Amino acid sequence: MAFNFIRAAAAGAAIALCATGGAYAAVNLPALKIDKTQTTLSGLSAGGFMAVQLHVAYSATFAKGVGVVAGGPFYCAEGSVVNATGRCMANPTGIPTSTLVSTTNTWASQGLVDPVANLQNSKVYLFSGTLDSVVKTGVMDALRTYYNSFVPTANVVYKKDIAAEHAMVTDDYGSGCSTKGAPYISDCNFDLAGAMLQHLYGTLNARNNAALPTGNFIEFNQSEFITNHGMATTGWAYVPQACQAGGSATCKLHVVLHGCKQNISDVQQQYVRNTGYNRWADSNNIVMLYPQTSTAATNSCFDWWGYDNANYAKKSGPQMAAIKAMVDRVGSGGTTNPPVDLPAPTGVSTSGATASSMAIGWNAVSGAASYNVYRDGNKTNALPVTATSYSDTGLAASTTYSWTVRAADANGAEGAVSAAASGTTLAASGGGTGTCTTASNYAHTLAGRAYAYAGFAYALGSNQGMGWWNVFVTTTLKQTSPGYYVIGTC
């Protein structure tokens, strides 16, 4: 955060009110039942650079994806504070993106970072405020270009249309959107934490806007994992009730990395409690892990240019390895690896096609508690399917899809994937001519052809995602029946 602090002399120590959590003593980080395929992370500014480092270096762990706010490409500074404060913040035209891509590939071949193939299915969410005067939008543009070498374009969302200064953006807490200054959390009427989590994980339950249980906030002993190296003796976590030790739920894990001048000593618990993550975590069984730097770190920043160690961006970097160890600890309370005794369902077939739906059927798997259905590689059922059939709705007319099925045990751990079964929906009524309207996503919602949710537009009836809800994204919607629209042409 506020990277111009890097050049400045260290300020006096901040008042550490609430830094130790008041009456709550630090405990050892608990081992919980975590689906290790659902581990993601995000970060702001220095935390954004650090999130990219962890995503790339430990891509086997964070293969699900990353959210980056005001960060830059992997190894952007190349070990130089001059590069960090220059091209990686203020003068992005000097970022050697192709060189950084080459370095990544070389390090991966040497085992210094995980294989880049792990990034192929990652989801990436990027955010840059148009008023950001610290990490210019051009730096985030370079980050998008960097990720284009490893992540499919369709998996990347890049939002840069909000007039925000350098801060974590929320829809109800913080300074004015154009303000630059502590605590570097700004109310811009946009739920950035929710947008990132929904891109990374897909559709989520509505966030819990009620007061969150105090007991779900845990101050943990961070010195178990690292001593000195700019890291605090304690860190924080938010653990929903269902995810706590002894709970029955198998949960997800998301790591949140603060920016410079944003640790507990600097802004108390504001970043841990007021950035919007925990409300989504509470209603979706996501454990939130908040590692903390200390005031011994340069301006409380995570190490993304080498102030602590020359290997800062590699798996061997002290801060990197410590955070990875924290993730491993949290996920050590249970396993979600596909059980060998749950084979792939057989007899997967399609039937009963309509213009907007298809019935999927399969044979029962012995020992399965439920099933999950995947359309073109994406899970379609919100809740576990306990029968051996499923009706997939909201499909486009005259379109061919492919479905697979996986059995799951009582803990939700999935077995092997089935062979694919294809099917084609029928033509829309009236010979498929329909009525088409091309307009901005915003105009579609005003006209009642679509609706908006969490910043995205969805076609009315079919619920197909149309992209961002704004006046810049244009979509053609085809009405196939009263009150029912699909993305398509006439």
XYZ file of C-alpha atoms in Angstrom, residues 38-410:
373
model
C -10.740 -24.831 -3.925
C -7.851 -22.793 -2.515
C -7.584 -19.239 -3.867
C -6.038 -15.933 -2.854
C -6.199 -12.211 -3.446
C -4.255 -9.130 -2.488
C -4.082 -5.366 -2.688
C -1.021 -3.405 -3.840
C 2.015 -5.022 -2.141
C -0.396 -7.821 -1.286
C -1.429 -7.891 -4.938
C 2.159 -8.349 -6.096
C 2.571 -10.993 -3.385
C -0.624 -12.752 -4.494
C 0.745 -13.000 -8.046
C 4.022 -14.391 -6.680
C 2.229 -17.069 -4.658
C -0.171 -17.898 -7.503
C 2.702 -18.472 -9.922
C 5.290 -20.007 -7.587
C 2.791 -22.337 -5.901
C 0.422 -22.829 -8.817
C -0.260 -26.427 -7.787
C -1.715 -25.071 -4.530
C -3.498 -21.996 -5.944
C -4.535 -23.465 -9.297
C -8.143 -22.382 -8.702
C -7.253 -18.725 -9.125
C -6.301 -15.294 -7.839
C -7.679 -11.781 -7.437
C -5.293 -8.831 -7.833
C -6.022 -5.211 -6.907
C -3.401 -2.642 -7.951
C -0.610 -5.183 -8.448
C 1.692 -6.119 -11.281
C 3.388 -8.945 -13.169
C 5.350 -11.720 -11.497
C 8.925 -10.653 -10.626
C 8.182 -7.147 -11.934
C 10.871 -5.497 -9.801
C 13.536 -8.117 -10.622
C 15.069 -7.554 -7.196
C 15.412 -3.782 -7.537
C 13.690 -1.142 -5.420
C 14.309 1.301 -8.292
C 12.283 -0.934 -10.592
C 9.657 -1.382 -7.889
C 9.057 2.322 -7.389
C 9.563 3.177 -11.062
C 8.287 0.897 -13.785
C 6.186 -1.283 -11.434
C 4.264 1.693 -10.058
C 4.637 4.958 -11.926
C 6.147 4.202 -15.353
C 4.615 0.953 -16.611
C 5.868 1.378 -20.166
C 9.209 0.089 -18.906
C 7.875 -3.265 -17.668
C 9.621 -6.029 -19.693
C 6.623 -8.362 -19.764
C 8.070 -10.828 -22.275
C 11.241 -11.119 -20.184
C 9.187 -11.804 -17.060
C 7.274 -14.520 -18.910
C 10.603 -16.037 -19.998
C 11.919 -15.925 -16.430
C 8.785 -17.669 -15.202
C 9.189 -20.471 -17.733
C 12.880 -20.856 -16.924
C 12.293 -21.006 -13.171
C 9.487 -23.520 -13.690
C 11.816 -25.759 -15.725
C 14.331 -25.563 -12.880
C 11.761 -26.363 -10.195
C 12.141 -22.961 -8.520
C 8.415 -22.375 -9.086
C 5.680 -24.890 -9.856
C 4.983 -25.989 -13.471
C 3.169 -23.265 -15.408
C 0.732 -25.879 -16.755
C -1.060 -25.608 -13.404
C -2.230 -22.119 -14.425
C -4.165 -23.281 -17.481
C -7.492 -23.587 -15.667
C -7.011 -20.701 -13.230
C -9.508 -17.892 -12.870
C -8.000 -14.398 -12.580
C -9.785 -11.226 -11.452
C -7.993 -7.891 -11.946
C -9.030 -4.475 -10.604
C -7.530 -1.035 -11.147
C -9.115 2.238 -10.049
C -9.094 4.945 -12.698
C -7.787 7.438 -10.117
C -5.043 5.181 -8.728
C -2.023 7.459 -8.459
C 0.241 4.890 -6.782
C 0.080 1.788 -8.982
C -0.959 3.114 -12.376
C -3.510 1.246 -14.472
C -0.781 0.567 -17.034
C 0.888 -1.734 -14.493
C -2.306 -3.787 -14.290
C -2.481 -3.759 -18.093
C 0.974 -5.349 -18.082
C -0.239 -7.924 -15.553
C -3.098 -8.875 -17.855
C -0.627 -9.220 -20.719
C 1.586 -11.394 -18.521
C -1.307 -13.705 -17.604
C -2.290 -13.983 -21.275
C 0.773 -16.214 -21.666
C -0.512 -18.735 -19.128
C -4.270 -18.325 -18.562
C -7.083 -18.499 -21.162
C -8.461 -15.055 -21.956
C -11.973 -16.231 -21.101
C -10.840 -16.925 -17.525
C -9.688 -13.353 -16.894
C -11.949 -10.538 -15.718
C -10.430 -7.055 -15.729
C -12.431 -4.245 -14.146
C -11.061 -0.727 -14.476
C -14.077 1.541 -14.780
C -14.497 2.818 -11.198
C -13.087 6.206 -10.196
C -11.222 4.819 -7.200
C -7.900 5.872 -5.721
C -5.355 3.397 -4.362
C -7.452 1.280 -1.989
C -9.451 -1.871 -1.390
C -12.933 -1.058 -2.656
C -16.152 -1.905 -0.799
C -19.811 -0.999 -1.154
C -20.365 0.237 2.401
C -17.157 0.917 4.360
C -14.157 3.187 4.233
C -13.076 6.570 2.960
C -14.463 8.374 -0.062
C -13.757 6.635 -3.342
C -11.324 9.314 -4.497
C -9.423 9.419 -1.187
C -5.807 8.258 -0.885
C -4.807 7.544 2.669
C -5.149 5.226 5.647
C -6.789 2.788 6.047
C -6.702 2.457 2.221
C -10.220 1.034 2.204
C -12.748 3.044 0.178
C -16.513 2.982 -0.143
C -17.096 3.082 -3.907
C -20.527 1.391 -3.898
C -18.923 -1.746 -5.329
C -18.442 -5.042 -3.515
C -14.990 -5.923 -4.840
C -14.413 -8.835 -2.469
C -17.717 -10.364 -3.568
C -16.969 -9.823 -7.250
C -13.586 -11.526 -6.933
C -14.910 -14.480 -4.959
C -17.805 -15.028 -7.359
C -15.482 -15.015 -10.343
C -13.106 -17.447 -8.654
C -15.755 -19.815 -7.310
C -18.794 -19.271 -9.506
C -22.284 -18.649 -8.124
C -22.280 -18.203 -4.345
C -24.966 -17.910 -1.706
C -25.898 -14.345 -0.797
C -23.513 -12.775 1.689
C -24.416 -12.603 5.364
C -25.052 -8.946 6.147
C -25.804 -9.582 9.816
C -23.230 -9.112 12.557
C -20.714 -11.937 12.302
C -19.975 -14.115 15.353
C -17.004 -12.745 17.247
C -15.796 -16.258 17.961
C -15.290 -16.900 14.248
C -12.339 -14.475 14.232
C -9.141 -16.239 15.261
C -5.791 -14.657 16.067
C -3.219 -17.358 15.411
C 0.425 -17.918 16.261
C 2.187 -16.952 13.046
C 5.646 -17.414 14.569
C 5.067 -21.171 14.246
C 5.746 -20.677 10.548
C 8.249 -17.825 10.410
C 10.293 -15.675 12.768
C 11.369 -12.189 11.709
C 11.706 -11.715 7.898
C 9.222 -8.855 8.197
C 6.382 -11.055 9.455
C 4.345 -10.486 12.612
C 4.191 -12.939 15.488
C 0.442 -13.420 14.937
C -1.933 -13.532 11.989
C -5.715 -13.677 11.670
C -8.322 -15.982 10.207
C -12.094 -16.028 9.840
C -13.524 -19.531 10.253
C -17.276 -20.007 9.685
C -19.062 -22.158 12.268
C -19.518 -25.082 9.881
C -15.800 -25.083 9.056
C -14.457 -25.125 12.594
C -12.641 -28.181 13.927
C -15.090 -31.021 14.404
C -17.569 -29.542 11.933
C -19.101 -31.690 9.238
C -18.576 -29.349 6.303
C -15.735 -29.539 3.814
C -14.785 -25.915 3.186
C -12.873 -23.725 0.763
C -9.864 -21.572 1.656
C -9.079 -18.028 0.503
C -5.892 -16.186 1.480
C -6.158 -12.376 1.787
C -2.993 -10.261 1.610
C -3.040 -6.668 2.840
C -1.067 -3.798 1.336
C 1.682 -1.648 2.821
C 0.712 0.261 5.968
C -2.323 -2.001 6.401
C -1.338 -4.609 8.956
C -2.861 -4.842 12.426
C -0.348 -2.392 13.887
C -1.146 0.186 11.206
C -4.928 0.037 10.813
C -5.877 -2.320 13.657
C -8.409 -4.924 12.473
C -10.014 -2.860 9.706
C -8.555 -4.905 6.850
C -9.374 -8.178 8.596
C -12.950 -7.223 9.433
C -14.178 -4.527 7.059
C -13.091 -5.372 3.506
C -16.162 -7.516 2.766
C -14.609 -10.978 2.508
C -15.977 -12.466 5.723
C -19.648 -11.894 4.900
C -19.276 -14.059 1.808
C -17.156 -16.552 3.714
C -19.783 -16.998 6.402
C -22.586 -18.005 4.029
C -20.436 -20.093 1.675
C -18.164 -22.083 4.010
C -14.973 -20.307 2.970
C -12.155 -19.988 5.510
C -10.389 -16.629 5.237
C -6.686 -16.516 6.114
C -5.105 -13.094 6.765
C -1.279 -13.369 7.091
C 0.260 -10.285 8.678
C 3.498 -8.417 8.165
C 5.172 -6.636 11.066
C 6.303 -3.060 11.460
C 9.849 -4.403 10.907
C 8.931 -4.933 7.259
C 9.632 -1.976 5.006
C 6.495 0.119 5.487
C 4.680 -3.080 6.536
C 4.799 -4.342 2.927
C 5.001 -7.959 1.867
C 8.304 -8.620 0.110
C 7.774 -8.205 -3.635
C 11.067 -6.535 -4.568
C 13.650 -8.268 -2.346
C 13.958 -6.107 0.754
C 14.175 -9.285 2.871
C 15.558 -12.028 0.644
C 16.968 -12.380 -2.873
C 14.699 -15.417 -3.463
C 11.592 -13.455 -2.508
C 9.586 -14.514 -5.604
C 10.553 -18.194 -5.569
C 9.117 -21.066 -3.563
C 12.128 -20.760 -1.276
C 11.402 -17.129 -0.381
C 10.941 -16.953 3.418
C 7.609 -15.120 3.340
C 6.390 -17.261 0.442
C 7.250 -20.545 2.160
C 5.683 -19.377 5.416
C 2.338 -18.538 3.820
C 2.387 -21.851 1.952
C 2.981 -23.613 5.285
C -0.005 -21.782 6.782
C -2.174 -22.947 3.887
C -0.941 -26.514 4.347
C -1.753 -26.396 8.067
C -5.295 -25.147 7.537
C -5.905 -27.854 4.938
C -4.462 -30.718 6.967
C -7.645 -31.606 8.848
C -9.150 -33.748 6.129
C -8.639 -34.900 2.575
C -10.775 -34.298 -0.464
C -8.729 -36.221 -2.974
C -10.973 -38.289 -5.277
C -11.623 -41.557 -3.415
C -10.391 -44.600 -5.262
C -13.520 -46.577 -4.342
C -15.881 -44.205 -6.163
C -15.591 -45.063 -9.855
C -16.905 -42.967 -12.718
C -20.670 -43.268 -13.263
C -21.565 -45.333 -16.313
C -24.434 -45.094 -18.750
C -24.516 -41.313 -18.890
C -27.109 -40.292 -21.472
C -29.212 -37.362 -22.598
C -32.928 -37.305 -23.382
C -36.060 -35.186 -23.360
C -34.544 -32.213 -25.152
C -36.499 -28.978 -25.320
C -35.397 -25.598 -26.646
C -33.988 -24.721 -23.225
C -33.447 -27.947 -21.236
C -32.030 -31.470 -21.315
C -32.488 -34.480 -19.042
C -29.275 -36.239 -17.983
C -29.335 -39.796 -16.624
C -26.752 -42.307 -15.378
C -26.324 -45.540 -13.483
C -25.964 -45.520 -9.691
C -22.496 -45.809 -8.155
C -22.161 -48.016 -5.082
C -21.152 -45.958 -2.034
C -22.043 -42.588 -3.564
C -23.935 -40.137 -1.371
C -24.671 -37.739 -4.228
C -23.637 -36.720 -7.727
C -22.447 -33.577 -9.505
C -23.291 -32.815 -13.126
C -20.923 -30.861 -15.369
C -21.908 -29.154 -18.619
C -18.951 -28.408 -20.905
C -16.666 -28.760 -17.898
C -18.619 -26.447 -15.569
C -20.668 -27.696 -12.625
C -24.390 -27.052 -13.203
C -26.093 -28.198 -9.984
C -26.070 -25.797 -7.037
C -26.992 -28.551 -4.554
C -25.867 -32.203 -4.518
C -27.976 -34.453 -6.759
C -29.136 -37.521 -4.832
C -31.041 -39.150 -7.728
C -29.528 -40.677 -10.868
C -31.035 -38.064 -13.153
C -30.917 -34.312 -13.480
C -32.725 -31.713 -15.585
C -30.353 -29.059 -16.860
C -32.214 -25.855 -17.730
C -31.434 -22.399 -19.066
C -29.872 -23.742 -22.262
C -29.747 -22.009 -25.632
C -31.928 -23.355 -28.428
C -30.388 -25.378 -31.274
C -27.138 -25.783 -29.358
C -25.029 -28.896 -28.711
C -23.666 -29.432 -25.203
C -21.583 -32.121 -23.494
C -22.291 -33.474 -19.991
C -20.240 -35.535 -17.543
C -21.086 -36.799 -14.056
C -19.002 -37.448 -10.935
C -20.083 -39.365 -7.833
C -19.369 -37.839 -4.400
C -19.043 -39.317 -0.916
C -20.693 -38.049 2.278
